[in-house]
Structures are given as C-alpha cells and as structure tokens.
Amino acid sequence: MSIVIGVMIFGFLCTIIPFILVSIKEKSYLNILFPSLLFSVPINYILEPGYLYLTGELSGSVYAYCYIYLCEAATSICFAWAYLKTSSTKQLKLPYNTPNLNSSFWAYLFLIVGFLLYLPVLIEFRDYIFTPRRIYELTRTGYGIYFFASTFFCNVALVLALFSKRLNFIQKTLFCTIIFVLAYLHGSKGQILVGFVVILLYNVYIREYLINIKKFIVIALLSFSFGCLLFYLTLSRESNNFLLSVIGYSDYNRNAIMIIDNEKQLSYGKIAIEKALLSRVPRALYPEKPIIFGAFRLADKYYPASMDLNQGVPAFGIGEQYADFGDFSIIYLCVWAIFNGLISKIFVNRLKKYYTPGDFIIVLSLAGINAFPLGTVYLLFEHVLLGIALNWLLMSRKGPYLKIYKMNLIVFYSLSIQVINATFLG
C-alpha cells in the first residue's frame, strides 16, 4: 500500500509541475490544461486515494497501480514539453479569419434549434421534467439523435453568444442561463460544468483576463465544489451513500487495473482503430457494422451483464491502450501527448492572433471540451471543419439573412455526426 501511495504522490507532482510551467509561460493559471486538470486531479488524486482509505485494500497488483500513474505522469510531462517547445509564432493557415461578430442572429438560431430538437423528449417524458436524470436514463437507446444533436447546437450557441458584440452583459447572462437550464433538462451534470469552463476560458483567451495563483485556487475549489453539487442534484434516488457514489466515479482506474492484471491477449491497435473508424460510420450506411467493437470488446468481456441490459459502457481509461499494446502502451500515449501538445500550441497561437469563434471551438476540443458530445472519440478533424464552417457562416457583413443557406452546411454536417452516435448507441 505504501508503494502505491508513493507512486500517487509522484504522479501528482508530475501532473502539477508541468501545469505550473505552462501557466508561467502563458502568464495565467487558467489555460488549456485546466479542463483536464479539473477532471484528472479529483479522479486520480482525491477519489482514488479515498477509495483506498475506505476499503483498506488495493483493487489489483502494485504493478498495475504503478503503471497507471507512471503513464499519467509521462503524458503530462510530454504534453507540457511539446507545448512549451513549440514556437509562439508557429501557426496553421486556415481560411475565413475575419468573421462578422456584430450579430446575435446565429446564436439565437442555434439555441432555438437545440431546444426544438430536444422538445419531443421533454414532451414524451414530461412526467419526469423535474427529475431530468431519470429522462437521461430512459433515453439511452433510440433517442441519441435528439440528445446529442440538441447538445451540439446548444454548445455552439453558447460560444456564438459569448463572441457576439450585439449582446450586452445582461443579455449574455440570460442567454447562458437558458443554456444551463437546457443542459440540466438533459440530465447531464457534465454539460453544465463544461459550460462554466467554456465561459472561464473565453474570458482568459478572448478577453485576456490573466488568472494568478490565488485566483486560480479559488476558481479550482469553486469548480470542484460546484461539480460535487451537480453530482448530488443529479444523483440517482437509488443511491443512499453520496460519498461512495462520488468515489465510484474513479472506477475507470480500477477497470484499467483489471485489464492490466488480466488481459493477456493483445489487440495490437484493433481497439483504437475500431473506435476511431467504426464509431464514425452510421449503421444505416453499414448495416453489417458489428455491435461489439472498440472498447465494447472489453465491456463485453468484463461486464457482459451491463452490455446485455444496455446500462452503458464502463470506462477503462488507460486499460484501452494496454489491451492494444500491453507494456508498450506508455510509448503510444507519450507520442500522442507530444502531438497534442504541439497542435494545441499551434491553435492557441491562432486564437491569440485572430480571436475567432471557430478557433476558440478548436482550442476547446484540444482542451477536452467537445462541441460534439460523442464521448472519448478524438474529434480534432471534425472540430477544425466545424471551426472553419462557423467562421465562414459569420463572414457576411450585409446581414445574416443573405447567407441563411449556409446553415444547411452546418445542419447537414452536425446531424450526420449525431446520427453516427445515435445509430452507434442504438
């Protein structure tokens, strides 16, 4: 046990120190690393030690614990190294860098579309309107197109509202409140927290509010407390122990430990490839698409009952990469972290030069905040296309109605992505 605690402390330091170095370089402790830090630190260094304290025993081998936290440490270091080593002048050339922000038309239109897409669900399950988590549980299958498409349009509407110069502070506050209410009605605590993080990053990167260490500590504590409050408000009524329910959210580490200790037959990249490719292919276009692929292979093997009951796919964390590459998965993760650090700095450079909604959406995706609510699928390419499309949509300086046809591009592209997820879940 003492070895595991020591490895956790080592991993925590290797996560915090690179973050501090990036923050010093950025002159703000609220930056692109904040969303991942907001997720990883509570999960890995608060909830997991809390689970060990309450149970008094390890969930697997010492080796598995050490490997997981070594991977966490290595990826944090590699990302920060690549980010800091990339020149502040290096940029990727993209079109449509001068969008017109003197209109709130598109923000309201996206919001209305997002509401109308979810309205059929609210009408059908109106008896649970004050317990939206129950709506979320009842719509896992067959309602993906409503849930995910609505969430997508609301996410984009929030960004467009923040950038709109036509809206004053009070109007933006009311707009954001409506977005948060809709997110709550979706039964998703994560989407509400994501909305607040989006607002924070907007103020840092667009309004250039630099956050010192004291302000950051306050923001981090408030964010963590707000997350706990959201968890409590959306907690299933069947759960009678709040603390154990919260700690249960670190189970993806324990699932990864289970994979490391038990998975002997490597997939050699099959899980990663299937997850990246098949999850993007609509079942309507590929009727023979297998039901069990990617991480579903692990879920079907280790949690067959949950799969049969359609209770969702457990998260396996680093276990997915370990099932593919075994002990060499740390190399794969480090190479991926270096790429992410490099590309993140390039798009942050673009954002600081052009200040466009499209660039902001791309940076948000690199920070782990996706406009497309499709889980853990890597969607950089889709977000780059979305960013270009949004900037193009906003290029008109003669009024939004002259380019209303461009909405068809956004609708077609976004709905096609959502259909993929809907058919994938269904």
CSV table of C-alpha atoms in Angstrom, one decimal:
chain,number,residue,atom,x,y,z
A,1,MET,CA,0.0,0.0,0.0
A,2,SER,CA,2.8,2.4,0.9
A,3,ILE,CA,4.4,1.9,-2.5
A,4,VAL,CA,1.1,2.8,-4.2
A,5,ILE,CA,0.6,5.9,-2.1
A,6,GLY,CA,4.2,7.0,-3.0
A,7,VAL,CA,3.5,6.5,-6.7
A,8,MET,CA,0.3,8.5,-6.4
A,9,ILE,CA,2.3,11.4,-4.8
A,10,PHE,CA,4.9,11.1,-7.6
A,11,GLY,CA,2.2,11.2,-10.3
A,12,PHE,CA,0.5,14.2,-8.7
A,13,LEU,CA,3.8,16.2,-8.7
A,14,CYS,CA,4.4,15.2,-12.3
A,15,THR,CA,0.9,16.5,-13.2
A,16,ILE,CA,1.1,19.7,-11.2
A,17,ILE,CA,4.6,20.8,-12.0
A,18,PRO,CA,4.2,20.7,-15.9
A,19,PHE,CA,0.9,22.6,-15.4
A,20,ILE,CA,2.7,25.3,-13.4
A,21,LEU,CA,5.4,25.6,-16.0
A,22,VAL,CA,2.8,26.1,-18.8
A,23,SER,CA,0.9,28.6,-16.6
A,24,ILE,CA,4.1,30.6,-16.0
A,25,LYS,CA,4.7,30.7,-19.8
A,26,GLU,CA,1.1,31.6,-20.5
A,27,LYS,CA,1.1,34.1,-17.6
A,28,SER,CA,-2.2,32.6,-16.5
A,29,TYR,CA,-3.0,29.6,-14.3
A,30,LEU,CA,-6.3,29.2,-16.1
A,31,ASN,CA,-5.3,27.9,-19.5
A,32,ILE,CA,-5.8,25.0,-22.0
A,33,LEU,CA,-4.7,22.5,-19.3
A,34,PHE,CA,-7.3,23.5,-16.8
A,35,PRO,CA,-10.2,21.3,-18.0
A,36,SER,CA,-8.1,18.1,-18.0
A,37,LEU,CA,-6.6,19.1,-14.6
A,38,LEU,CA,-10.2,19.7,-13.3
A,39,PHE,CA,-11.0,16.1,-14.3
A,40,SER,CA,-7.8,14.2,-13.6
A,41,VAL,CA,-6.8,15.6,-10.2
A,42,PRO,CA,-10.0,14.8,-8.4
A,43,ILE,CA,-10.3,11.4,-10.1
A,44,ASN,CA,-6.8,10.2,-9.7
A,45,TYR,CA,-5.6,12.0,-6.6
A,46,ILE,CA,-8.7,12.5,-4.4
A,47,LEU,CA,-11.3,9.9,-5.2
A,48,GLU,CA,-8.9,7.0,-5.8
A,49,PRO,CA,-7.0,7.5,-2.6
A,50,GLY,CA,-10.4,8.0,-0.9
A,51,TYR,CA,-11.4,4.6,-2.2
A,52,LEU,CA,-8.3,3.0,-0.9
A,53,TYR,CA,-8.9,4.6,2.5
A,54,LEU,CA,-12.5,3.4,2.8
A,55,THR,CA,-11.8,-0.1,1.6
A,56,GLY,CA,-8.4,-0.6,3.1
A,57,GLU,CA,-7.2,-2.7,0.2
A,58,LEU,CA,-5.8,-2.5,-3.3
A,59,SER,CA,-8.0,-3.3,-6.3
A,60,GLY,CA,-5.2,-5.1,-8.1
A,61,SER,CA,-1.5,-5.6,-8.3
A,62,VAL,CA,1.0,-2.9,-7.2
A,63,TYR,CA,2.5,-3.1,-10.7
A,64,ALA,CA,-0.9,-2.1,-12.3
A,65,TYR,CA,-1.2,0.9,-10.0
A,66,CYS,CA,2.4,1.9,-10.7
A,67,TYR,CA,1.9,1.6,-14.4
A,68,ILE,CA,-1.3,3.7,-14.5
A,69,TYR,CA,0.3,6.6,-12.5
A,70,LEU,CA,3.5,6.4,-14.4
A,71,CYS,CA,1.5,6.8,-17.7
A,72,GLU,CA,-0.3,9.8,-16.2
A,73,ALA,CA,3.0,11.4,-15.2
A,74,ALA,CA,4.7,10.7,-18.5
A,75,THR,CA,1.8,12.0,-20.6
A,76,SER,CA,1.6,15.2,-18.6
A,77,ILE,CA,5.3,15.8,-19.0
A,78,CYS,CA,5.3,15.0,-22.7
A,79,PHE,CA,2.3,17.3,-23.4
A,80,ALA,CA,3.9,20.2,-21.5
A,81,TRP,CA,7.3,19.7,-23.1
A,82,ALA,CA,5.8,19.8,-26.6
A,83,TYR,CA,3.6,22.8,-25.8
A,84,LEU,CA,6.5,24.8,-24.3
A,85,LYS,CA,8.9,23.9,-27.1
A,86,THR,CA,6.6,24.9,-29.9
A,87,SER,CA,7.2,28.4,-31.1
A,88,SER,CA,4.7,31.1,-30.3
A,89,THR,CA,4.8,32.2,-33.9
A,90,LYS,CA,4.0,28.8,-35.4
A,91,GLN,CA,0.5,28.7,-36.9
A,92,LEU,CA,-1.6,26.7,-39.2
A,93,LYS,CA,-3.1,28.7,-42.2
A,94,LEU,CA,-6.9,28.4,-42.3
A,95,PRO,CA,-9.5,30.5,-44.3
A,96,TYR,CA,-12.1,32.9,-43.0
A,97,ASN,CA,-10.2,34.7,-40.2
A,98,THR,CA,-12.4,37.8,-40.1
A,99,PRO,CA,-15.9,36.8,-39.2
A,100,ASN,CA,-18.6,39.4,-38.5
A,101,LEU,CA,-19.4,39.4,-34.8
A,102,ASN,CA,-21.9,42.3,-34.8
A,103,SER,CA,-24.9,40.0,-34.9
A,104,SER,CA,-26.6,37.7,-32.4
A,105,PHE,CA,-28.8,36.0,-35.1
A,106,TRP,CA,-26.8,32.8,-35.3
A,107,ALA,CA,-26.5,32.4,-31.6
A,108,TYR,CA,-30.3,32.6,-31.1
A,109,LEU,CA,-30.9,30.4,-34.1
A,110,PHE,CA,-28.6,27.7,-32.8
A,111,LEU,CA,-30.3,27.9,-29.4
A,112,ILE,CA,-33.8,27.6,-30.9
A,113,VAL,CA,-32.7,24.6,-33.0
A,114,GLY,CA,-31.2,23.0,-29.9
A,115,PHE,CA,-34.4,23.5,-27.9
A,116,LEU,CA,-36.7,22.2,-30.7
A,117,LEU,CA,-34.6,19.1,-31.2
A,118,TYR,CA,-34.9,18.2,-27.6
A,119,LEU,CA,-38.6,19.3,-27.2
A,120,PRO,CA,-40.0,15.9,-28.4
A,121,VAL,CA,-38.2,14.2,-25.5
A,122,LEU,CA,-39.4,16.7,-23.0
A,123,ILE,CA,-43.0,16.2,-24.2
A,124,GLU,CA,-42.8,12.5,-24.1
A,125,PHE,CA,-41.2,12.3,-20.7
A,126,ARG,CA,-43.0,15.4,-19.2
A,127,ASP,CA,-43.8,13.5,-16.0
A,128,TYR,CA,-40.1,13.5,-15.2
A,129,ILE,CA,-39.5,17.1,-16.1
A,130,PHE,CA,-38.3,17.9,-12.5
A,131,THR,CA,-36.1,14.7,-12.4
A,132,PRO,CA,-34.2,15.0,-15.7
A,133,ARG,CA,-31.7,12.4,-14.6
A,134,ARG,CA,-34.5,9.9,-15.0
A,135,ILE,CA,-35.1,11.2,-18.5
A,136,TYR,CA,-31.4,10.6,-19.3
A,137,GLU,CA,-31.7,7.0,-18.0
A,138,LEU,CA,-34.8,6.3,-20.0
A,139,THR,CA,-33.4,7.7,-23.3
A,140,ARG,CA,-30.1,5.8,-23.5
A,141,THR,CA,-31.4,3.9,-26.6
A,142,GLY,CA,-33.3,5.3,-29.5
A,143,TYR,CA,-33.1,8.9,-28.5
A,144,GLY,CA,-29.5,9.7,-29.4
A,145,ILE,CA,-30.4,11.9,-32.3
A,146,TYR,CA,-32.4,14.2,-30.0
A,147,PHE,CA,-30.0,14.3,-27.1
A,148,PHE,CA,-26.7,14.7,-29.0
A,149,ALA,CA,-27.9,17.0,-31.7
A,150,SER,CA,-29.6,19.2,-29.2
A,151,THR,CA,-26.5,19.3,-27.1
A,152,PHE,CA,-24.3,20.1,-30.1
A,153,PHE,CA,-26.4,23.1,-31.1
A,154,CYS,CA,-26.6,24.4,-27.5
A,155,ASN,CA,-22.8,24.1,-27.2
A,156,VAL,CA,-22.2,26.1,-30.4
A,157,ALA,CA,-24.9,28.6,-29.4
A,158,LEU,CA,-23.1,29.3,-26.1
A,159,VAL,CA,-19.8,30.1,-28.0
A,160,LEU,CA,-21.5,32.3,-30.5
A,161,ALA,CA,-23.4,34.2,-27.8
A,162,LEU,CA,-20.1,34.9,-25.9
A,163,PHE,CA,-18.5,36.2,-29.1
A,164,SER,CA,-21.5,38.3,-30.2
A,165,LYS,CA,-20.8,42.1,-29.8
A,166,ARG,CA,-24.5,42.7,-30.1
A,167,LEU,CA,-25.3,41.2,-26.8
A,168,ASN,CA,-24.5,43.1,-23.6
A,169,PHE,CA,-23.6,41.6,-20.2
A,170,ILE,CA,-27.1,41.1,-19.0
A,171,GLN,CA,-28.3,39.6,-22.3
A,172,LYS,CA,-25.3,37.2,-22.3
A,173,THR,CA,-26.1,36.2,-18.7
A,174,LEU,CA,-29.7,35.4,-19.6
A,175,PHE,CA,-28.6,33.5,-22.7
A,176,CYS,CA,-26.1,31.4,-20.6
A,177,THR,CA,-28.8,30.8,-18.0
A,178,ILE,CA,-31.1,29.3,-20.7
A,179,ILE,CA,-28.2,27.1,-21.9
A,180,PHE,CA,-27.6,25.8,-18.4
A,181,VAL,CA,-31.3,25.1,-17.9
A,182,LEU,CA,-31.4,23.1,-21.1
A,183,ALA,CA,-28.3,21.2,-20.1
A,184,TYR,CA,-29.9,20.4,-16.7
A,185,LEU,CA,-33.0,19.1,-18.5
A,186,HIS,CA,-30.7,16.8,-20.5
A,187,GLY,CA,-29.8,15.2,-17.2
A,188,SER,CA,-26.2,15.9,-17.8
A,189,LYS,CA,-24.2,17.3,-14.9
A,190,GLY,CA,-21.1,17.3,-17.1
A,191,GLN,CA,-22.5,19.6,-19.7
A,192,ILE,CA,-23.4,22.3,-17.1
A,193,LEU,CA,-19.8,22.2,-15.7
A,194,VAL,CA,-18.4,22.3,-19.2
A,195,GLY,CA,-20.5,25.4,-19.9
A,196,PHE,CA,-18.9,27.2,-16.9
A,197,VAL,CA,-15.4,26.1,-18.1
A,198,VAL,CA,-16.1,27.5,-21.6
A,199,ILE,CA,-17.0,30.8,-20.1
A,200,LEU,CA,-13.8,30.8,-18.0
A,201,LEU,CA,-11.6,30.0,-21.0
A,202,TYR,CA,-13.4,32.6,-23.1
A,203,ASN,CA,-12.5,35.3,-20.5
A,204,VAL,CA,-8.9,34.2,-20.5
A,205,TYR,CA,-8.2,33.7,-24.2
A,206,ILE,CA,-10.6,36.3,-25.7
A,207,ARG,CA,-11.0,39.0,-23.0
A,208,GLU,CA,-7.4,38.3,-21.8
A,209,TYR,CA,-8.2,38.1,-18.1
A,210,LEU,CA,-5.0,36.6,-16.7
A,211,ILE,CA,-5.5,34.5,-13.6
A,212,ASN,CA,-2.8,34.4,-10.9
A,213,ILE,CA,-2.3,31.6,-8.5
A,214,LYS,CA,-4.6,32.9,-5.7
A,215,LYS,CA,-7.5,33.4,-8.1
A,216,PHE,CA,-6.8,30.0,-9.7
A,217,ILE,CA,-7.0,28.2,-6.3
A,218,VAL,CA,-10.3,29.9,-5.6
A,219,ILE,CA,-11.7,29.0,-9.1
A,220,ALA,CA,-10.5,25.4,-8.8
A,221,LEU,CA,-12.1,25.0,-5.4
A,222,LEU,CA,-15.3,26.6,-6.6
A,223,SER,CA,-15.3,24.4,-9.7
A,224,PHE,CA,-14.8,21.2,-7.6
A,225,SER,CA,-17.5,22.2,-5.2
A,226,PHE,CA,-19.9,23.0,-8.0
A,227,GLY,CA,-19.1,19.7,-9.6
A,228,CYS,CA,-20.0,17.9,-6.3
A,229,LEU,CA,-23.2,19.9,-6.1
A,230,LEU,CA,-24.2,18.9,-9.6
A,231,PHE,CA,-23.4,15.3,-8.8
A,232,TYR,CA,-25.6,15.5,-5.7
A,233,LEU,CA,-28.5,17.1,-7.6
A,234,THR,CA,-28.4,14.5,-10.4
A,235,LEU,CA,-27.7,11.5,-8.1
A,236,SER,CA,-30.0,8.6,-8.6
A,237,ARG,CA,-32.5,8.2,-5.9
A,238,GLU,CA,-31.4,4.6,-5.6
A,239,SER,CA,-28.1,5.7,-4.3
A,240,ASN,CA,-28.2,6.2,-0.5
A,241,ASN,CA,-24.5,6.9,0.1
A,242,PHE,CA,-23.4,10.1,-1.5
A,243,LEU,CA,-19.7,9.6,-0.7
A,244,LEU,CA,-19.5,6.1,-2.1
A,245,SER,CA,-21.3,7.2,-5.2
A,246,VAL,CA,-18.8,10.1,-5.8
A,247,ILE,CA,-15.8,7.8,-5.2
A,248,GLY,CA,-17.3,5.3,-7.6
A,249,TYR,CA,-16.5,7.8,-10.4
A,250,SER,CA,-12.8,6.8,-10.2
A,251,ASP,CA,-13.7,3.3,-11.2
A,252,TYR,CA,-12.1,3.7,-14.6
A,253,ASN,CA,-8.8,3.4,-12.9
A,254,ARG,CA,-9.9,0.2,-11.3
A,255,ASN,CA,-11.2,-1.0,-14.6
A,256,ALA,CA,-7.8,-0.2,-16.1
A,257,ILE,CA,-6.1,-2.2,-13.3
A,258,MET,CA,-8.4,-5.1,-14.1
A,259,ILE,CA,-7.2,-5.0,-17.7
A,260,ILE,CA,-3.6,-4.8,-16.8
A,261,ASP,CA,-3.8,-7.7,-14.4
A,262,ASN,CA,-5.9,-10.0,-16.6
A,263,GLU,CA,-5.6,-9.1,-20.3
A,264,LYS,CA,-3.1,-11.5,-21.8
A,265,GLN,CA,-4.1,-11.4,-25.5
A,266,LEU,CA,-3.1,-8.1,-27.0
A,267,SER,CA,-5.2,-6.5,-29.8
A,268,TYR,CA,-2.3,-4.7,-31.4
A,269,GLY,CA,-4.2,-1.5,-32.1
A,270,LYS,CA,-7.5,-3.1,-33.1
A,271,ILE,CA,-9.4,-1.4,-30.3
A,272,ALA,CA,-8.1,2.0,-31.2
A,273,ILE,CA,-8.7,1.7,-34.9
A,274,GLU,CA,-12.2,0.4,-34.5
A,275,LYS,CA,-13.0,3.1,-32.0
A,276,ALA,CA,-11.7,5.8,-34.4
A,277,LEU,CA,-13.3,4.4,-37.6
A,278,LEU,CA,-16.4,2.4,-36.9
A,279,SER,CA,-17.8,4.9,-34.4
A,280,ARG,CA,-18.0,7.4,-37.2
A,281,VAL,CA,-19.8,5.1,-39.6
A,282,PRO,CA,-23.6,5.3,-39.4
A,283,ARG,CA,-25.2,1.9,-39.1
A,284,ALA,CA,-27.8,3.0,-41.7
A,285,LEU,CA,-24.9,3.1,-44.2
A,286,TYR,CA,-23.2,0.0,-42.9
A,287,PRO,CA,-25.9,-2.4,-41.7
A,288,GLU,CA,-23.3,-5.1,-41.1
A,289,LYS,CA,-21.4,-2.9,-38.6
A,290,PRO,CA,-20.6,-5.1,-35.6
A,291,ILE,CA,-22.3,-4.3,-32.3
A,292,ILE,CA,-19.2,-5.3,-30.4
A,293,PHE,CA,-16.1,-3.3,-31.4
A,294,GLY,CA,-13.5,-1.0,-29.9
A,295,ALA,CA,-13.9,-0.5,-26.1
A,296,PHE,CA,-17.2,-2.6,-26.4
A,297,ARG,CA,-14.9,-5.6,-26.7
A,298,LEU,CA,-13.6,-5.0,-23.2
A,299,ALA,CA,-17.0,-4.2,-21.9
A,300,ASP,CA,-18.5,-7.4,-23.4
A,301,LYS,CA,-15.7,-9.4,-21.8
A,302,TYR,CA,-15.6,-7.9,-18.4
A,303,TYR,CA,-19.1,-6.5,-17.9
A,304,PRO,CA,-21.4,-8.7,-20.1
A,305,ALA,CA,-24.4,-8.2,-17.8
A,306,SER,CA,-24.2,-4.4,-18.3
A,307,MET,CA,-23.9,-4.8,-22.0
A,308,ASP,CA,-27.0,-7.1,-22.1
A,309,LEU,CA,-29.0,-4.7,-20.0
A,310,ASN,CA,-27.9,-1.7,-22.0
A,311,GLN,CA,-26.6,0.1,-18.9
A,312,GLY,CA,-23.8,1.9,-20.7
A,313,VAL,CA,-20.2,1.2,-21.4
A,314,PRO,CA,-17.8,1.3,-18.5
A,315,ALA,CA,-14.8,3.5,-18.9
A,316,PHE,CA,-11.5,1.7,-18.9
A,317,GLY,CA,-9.1,4.6,-19.0
A,318,ILE,CA,-5.5,3.5,-19.9
A,319,GLY,CA,-6.8,0.0,-20.0
A,320,GLU,CA,-7.9,0.5,-23.6
A,321,GLN,CA,-4.4,1.3,-24.7
A,322,TYR,CA,-3.0,-1.5,-22.5
A,323,ALA,CA,-5.3,-4.0,-24.2
A,324,ASP,CA,-3.9,-2.9,-27.5
A,325,PHE,CA,-0.2,-2.6,-26.8
A,326,GLY,CA,0.5,-4.0,-23.4
A,327,ASP,CA,3.5,-2.6,-21.6
A,328,PHE,CA,4.4,-0.6,-24.7
A,329,SER,CA,1.2,1.5,-24.4
A,330,ILE,CA,3.1,4.1,-22.5
A,331,ILE,CA,5.1,4.8,-25.6
A,332,TYR,CA,1.9,5.2,-27.6
A,333,LEU,CA,0.5,7.5,-25.0
A,334,CYS,CA,3.6,9.7,-24.9
A,335,VAL,CA,3.8,10.1,-28.6
A,336,TRP,CA,0.1,11.0,-28.7
A,337,ALA,CA,0.7,13.5,-25.8
A,338,ILE,CA,3.6,15.1,-27.7
A,339,PHE,CA,1.4,15.5,-30.8
A,340,ASN,CA,-1.4,17.1,-28.7
A,341,GLY,CA,1.0,19.5,-27.1
A,342,LEU,CA,2.3,20.6,-30.5
A,343,ILE,CA,-1.0,21.0,-32.2
A,344,SER,CA,-2.5,22.7,-29.1
A,345,LYS,CA,0.1,25.4,-29.1
A,346,ILE,CA,-0.4,26.0,-32.8
A,347,PHE,CA,-4.1,26.6,-32.4
A,348,VAL,CA,-3.7,28.6,-29.3
A,349,ASN,CA,-1.3,30.8,-31.3
A,350,ARG,CA,-4.0,31.2,-34.0
A,351,LEU,CA,-6.6,32.0,-31.3
A,352,LYS,CA,-4.5,34.7,-29.8
A,353,LYS,CA,-4.0,36.3,-33.3
A,354,TYR,CA,-7.5,36.1,-34.8
A,355,TYR,CA,-9.8,35.7,-31.8
A,356,THR,CA,-12.5,33.9,-33.9
A,357,PRO,CA,-15.3,31.6,-32.6
A,358,GLY,CA,-14.0,28.9,-34.9
A,359,ASP,CA,-10.5,28.9,-33.5
A,360,PHE,CA,-12.0,29.0,-30.0
A,361,ILE,CA,-14.0,25.9,-30.6
A,362,ILE,CA,-10.9,24.1,-31.9
A,363,VAL,CA,-8.9,25.1,-28.8
A,364,LEU,CA,-11.8,23.9,-26.6
A,365,SER,CA,-11.7,20.5,-28.3
A,366,LEU,CA,-8.0,20.2,-27.7
A,367,ALA,CA,-8.6,21.1,-24.0
A,368,GLY,CA,-11.1,18.2,-23.9
A,369,ILE,CA,-14.3,20.2,-24.3
A,370,ASN,CA,-16.0,18.9,-27.4
A,371,ALA,CA,-18.9,20.6,-29.3
A,372,PHE,CA,-19.8,17.1,-30.5
A,373,PRO,CA,-20.8,15.2,-27.3
A,374,LEU,CA,-19.6,11.8,-28.6
A,375,GLY,CA,-17.6,10.6,-25.6
A,376,THR,CA,-13.9,10.0,-25.8
A,377,VAL,CA,-13.6,9.7,-29.6
A,378,TYR,CA,-10.8,12.0,-30.9
A,379,LEU,CA,-12.6,14.7,-33.0
A,380,LEU,CA,-9.9,17.2,-33.8
A,381,PHE,CA,-10.6,16.9,-37.6
A,382,GLU,CA,-14.3,17.4,-37.1
A,383,HIS,CA,-13.8,20.4,-34.9
A,384,VAL,CA,-11.4,22.0,-37.4
A,385,LEU,CA,-14.1,21.6,-40.1
A,386,LEU,CA,-16.7,23.0,-37.7
A,387,GLY,CA,-14.5,26.0,-36.8
A,388,ILE,CA,-13.9,26.8,-40.5
A,389,ALA,CA,-17.6,26.4,-41.3
A,390,LEU,CA,-18.7,28.7,-38.4
A,391,ASN,CA,-16.2,31.4,-39.4
A,392,TRP,CA,-17.5,31.1,-42.9
A,393,LEU,CA,-21.0,31.4,-41.8
A,394,LEU,CA,-20.2,34.6,-39.9
A,395,MET,CA,-18.3,36.2,-42.8
A,396,SER,CA,-21.4,38.1,-44.2
A,397,ARG,CA,-21.3,41.8,-43.4
A,398,LYS,CA,-24.7,42.5,-45.2
A,399,GLY,CA,-26.9,40.7,-42.7
A,400,PRO,CA,-27.3,37.1,-41.8
A,401,TYR,CA,-30.4,36.5,-44.0
A,402,LEU,CA,-28.4,36.8,-47.2
A,403,LYS,CA,-26.4,33.7,-46.2
A,404,ILE,CA,-29.1,31.7,-44.5
A,405,TYR,CA,-28.4,28.9,-47.0
A,406,LYS,CA,-25.1,28.3,-45.2
A,407,MET,CA,-27.0,27.0,-42.3
A,408,ASN,CA,-27.6,23.9,-44.4
A,409,LEU,CA,-23.9,23.1,-44.3
A,410,ILE,CA,-23.8,23.3,-40.5
A,411,VAL,CA,-27.0,21.3,-40.0
A,412,PHE,CA,-26.1,18.6,-42.5
A,413,TYR,CA,-22.6,18.2,-41.1
A,414,SER,CA,-23.6,18.2,-37.4
A,415,LEU,CA,-26.6,16.0,-37.8
A,416,SER,CA,-24.6,13.5,-39.8
A,417,ILE,CA,-22.2,13.2,-36.8
A,418,GLN,CA,-25.1,12.9,-34.4
A,419,VAL,CA,-26.7,10.2,-36.5
A,420,ILE,CA,-23.4,8.3,-36.2
A,421,ASN,CA,-23.6,8.4,-32.5
A,422,ALA,CA,-27.4,7.7,-32.4
A,423,THR,CA,-27.0,4.6,-34.6
A,424,PHE,CA,-23.9,3.6,-32.7
A,425,LEU,CA,-25.7,3.7,-29.3
A,426,GLY,CA,-28.9,2.2,-30.8
